[in-house]
């Protein structure tokens, strides 16, 4: 990203060169658009390649030898997917250079790439939020959707592990590595990217000498042995799981509550309110709960009410077994743009009958308590990104009955069907705006009472309370998906079939 471009960030031209002075632990510091505040070597994918991991370590070694440093406010971390990485980094003698630049091993598994980077230093967070700085994160993860890496890093870039180290040293993504120096050496000379980049031969040599078959054998043999803490867990006997009603991590979900052996049949939508009105490219990371639990969120309120201290909130990922937490975190992404808020960004929406602006969860629960269905309006590519199960489970538990969009990401569409949510597509050339829909209407979709009367891909009429009507294509694409819909979703469909098979 070059500051003169700032693609998609809507930074006014007269603010693009803004420099913010702040104090970091008592020392003067500066922050500008494009500056890196998170640099993470992470992901189970990229860290499984010894060449790039040892390449990153060689970059760190050359940088250290030349006297380059990472700015202290850049949050650095190394989270390999496997303990083997530590073995060959230690064997090579290169881990100490990564450590010197701040890339200490913080764990093995999902960290920054799923939003678990932890908080930024308060002084850095304040400098960003109070001055509307477009701060950057550079990581070797798999996804960089808005709000996924960290709520305060609006610019998120994927890079190889060696490049993550290089950008951390540069301290900005607003740099041309071919022409501009990364920093200065101990003797005051400009150091360029080419000065710290290892040759293919250097990388190959250290791979040959440090990555040994025995490392993999020893590491993966230990998987079946567990560890003392795991092995000492008390396991209750019996065939049914004993739910602990006091647990804030594992909660009995309501998917099978009041389930009968007879399928409920298709459901239509009657006088539904629009819970959210979106534009294009709403990703599963906008929808699904991920990362840290914000202190002012409905999920935080729930945990506090259940005696959990703020320091023990942990993350949505660690609490994904509790539907009460996860439902409250659905659509809680602070970068989400809901047209009902008329330009305001954040995880709130409008309770249409009263005009109140509340959290998405609170509005959804109010509609449910009042006996109203809800729908979602969306643009193109709704549900793009990773196929996160909670991106469909969450809306279902919020009471969403249908999503009307220009188009769906393939897997997310099928996940919606699996949760009993009706996916509908506007006709070509039409969307909410061309049809004059504001999201303040009430929507009805009349479907036959028997699934045998519904065909995959058939047209249906959507009617609003202000007299508008338009045709949509119902995106049940196969007969099997119609069977899921008949049963109220894939989970009750599977349970009923399992029970019937044993009778």
mmCIF file of N, CA and C in Angstrom, residues 50-51 54-55 58 88 92-94 201-211:
data_model
loop_
_atom_site.group_PDB
_atom_site.id
_atom_site.type_symbol
_atom_site.label_atom_id
_atom_site.label_comp_id
_atom_site.label_asym_id
_atom_site.label_seq_id
_atom_site.Cartn_x
_atom_site.Cartn_y
_atom_site.Cartn_z
ATOM 1 N N UNK A 50 9.674 -25.718 5.797
ATOM 2 C CA UNK A 50 10.956 -25.394 6.446
ATOM 3 C C UNK A 50 11.768 -24.338 5.691
ATOM 4 N N UNK A 51 11.644 -24.310 4.354
ATOM 5 C CA UNK A 51 12.440 -23.358 3.583
ATOM 6 C C UNK A 51 12.075 -21.921 3.919
ATOM 7 N N UNK A 54 13.034 -21.166 7.783
ATOM 8 C CA UNK A 54 14.460 -20.937 7.954
ATOM 9 C C UNK A 54 14.922 -19.718 7.162
ATOM 10 N N UNK A 55 14.226 -19.432 6.041
ATOM 11 C CA UNK A 55 14.507 -18.205 5.300
ATOM 12 C C UNK A 55 14.213 -16.978 6.143
ATOM 13 N N UNK A 58 16.961 -16.584 8.635
ATOM 14 C CA UNK A 58 18.177 -16.035 8.021
ATOM 15 C C UNK A 58 18.051 -14.529 7.804
ATOM 16 N N UNK A 88 13.858 -27.539 14.515
ATOM 17 C CA UNK A 88 14.864 -27.223 13.505
ATOM 18 C C UNK A 88 15.364 -25.774 13.594
ATOM 19 N N UNK A 92 19.357 -25.201 14.030
ATOM 20 C CA UNK A 92 20.091 -24.299 13.128
ATOM 21 C C UNK A 92 20.812 -23.181 13.878
ATOM 22 N N UNK A 93 20.427 -22.952 15.135
ATOM 23 C CA UNK A 93 20.997 -21.850 15.902
ATOM 24 C C UNK A 93 20.429 -20.493 15.519
ATOM 25 N N UNK A 94 19.313 -20.478 14.778
ATOM 26 C CA UNK A 94 18.773 -19.215 14.247
ATOM 27 C C UNK A 94 17.632 -18.637 15.088
ATOM 28 N N UNK A 201 20.819 -20.746 -2.093
ATOM 29 C CA UNK A 201 21.842 -21.678 -1.610
ATOM 30 C C UNK A 201 21.941 -21.623 -0.082
ATOM 31 N N UNK A 202 21.871 -20.415 0.473
ATOM 32 C CA UNK A 202 21.946 -20.286 1.932
ATOM 33 C C UNK A 202 20.778 -21.012 2.599
ATOM 34 N N UNK A 203 19.608 -20.823 2.037
ATOM 35 C CA UNK A 203 18.421 -21.478 2.601
ATOM 36 C C UNK A 203 18.544 -22.989 2.465
ATOM 37 N N UNK A 204 18.944 -23.451 1.295
ATOM 38 C CA UNK A 204 19.064 -24.886 1.052
ATOM 39 C C UNK A 204 20.063 -25.534 2.001
ATOM 40 N N UNK A 205 21.178 -24.862 2.232
ATOM 41 C CA UNK A 205 22.207 -25.420 3.103
ATOM 42 C C UNK A 205 21.692 -25.610 4.532
ATOM 43 N N UNK A 206 20.989 -24.605 5.039
ATOM 44 C CA UNK A 206 20.524 -24.704 6.423
ATOM 45 C C UNK A 206 19.375 -25.698 6.548
ATOM 46 N N UNK A 207 18.563 -25.845 5.510
ATOM 47 C CA UNK A 207 17.520 -26.869 5.510
ATOM 48 C C UNK A 207 18.153 -28.260 5.567
ATOM 49 N N UNK A 208 19.163 -28.474 4.731
ATOM 50 C CA UNK A 208 19.823 -29.782 4.682
ATOM 51 C C UNK A 208 20.467 -30.153 6.020
ATOM 52 N N UNK A 209 21.021 -29.179 6.697
ATOM 53 C CA UNK A 209 21.748 -29.473 7.935
ATOM 54 C C UNK A 209 20.869 -29.486 9.185
ATOM 55 N N UNK A 210 19.680 -28.875 9.091
ATOM 56 C CA UNK A 210 18.890 -28.667 10.320
ATOM 57 C C UNK A 210 17.545 -29.360 10.345
ATOM 58 N N UNK A 211 16.990 -29.709 9.200
ATOM 59 C CA UNK A 211 15.669 -30.351 9.166
ATOM 60 C C UNK A 211 15.888 -31.854 9.019
#
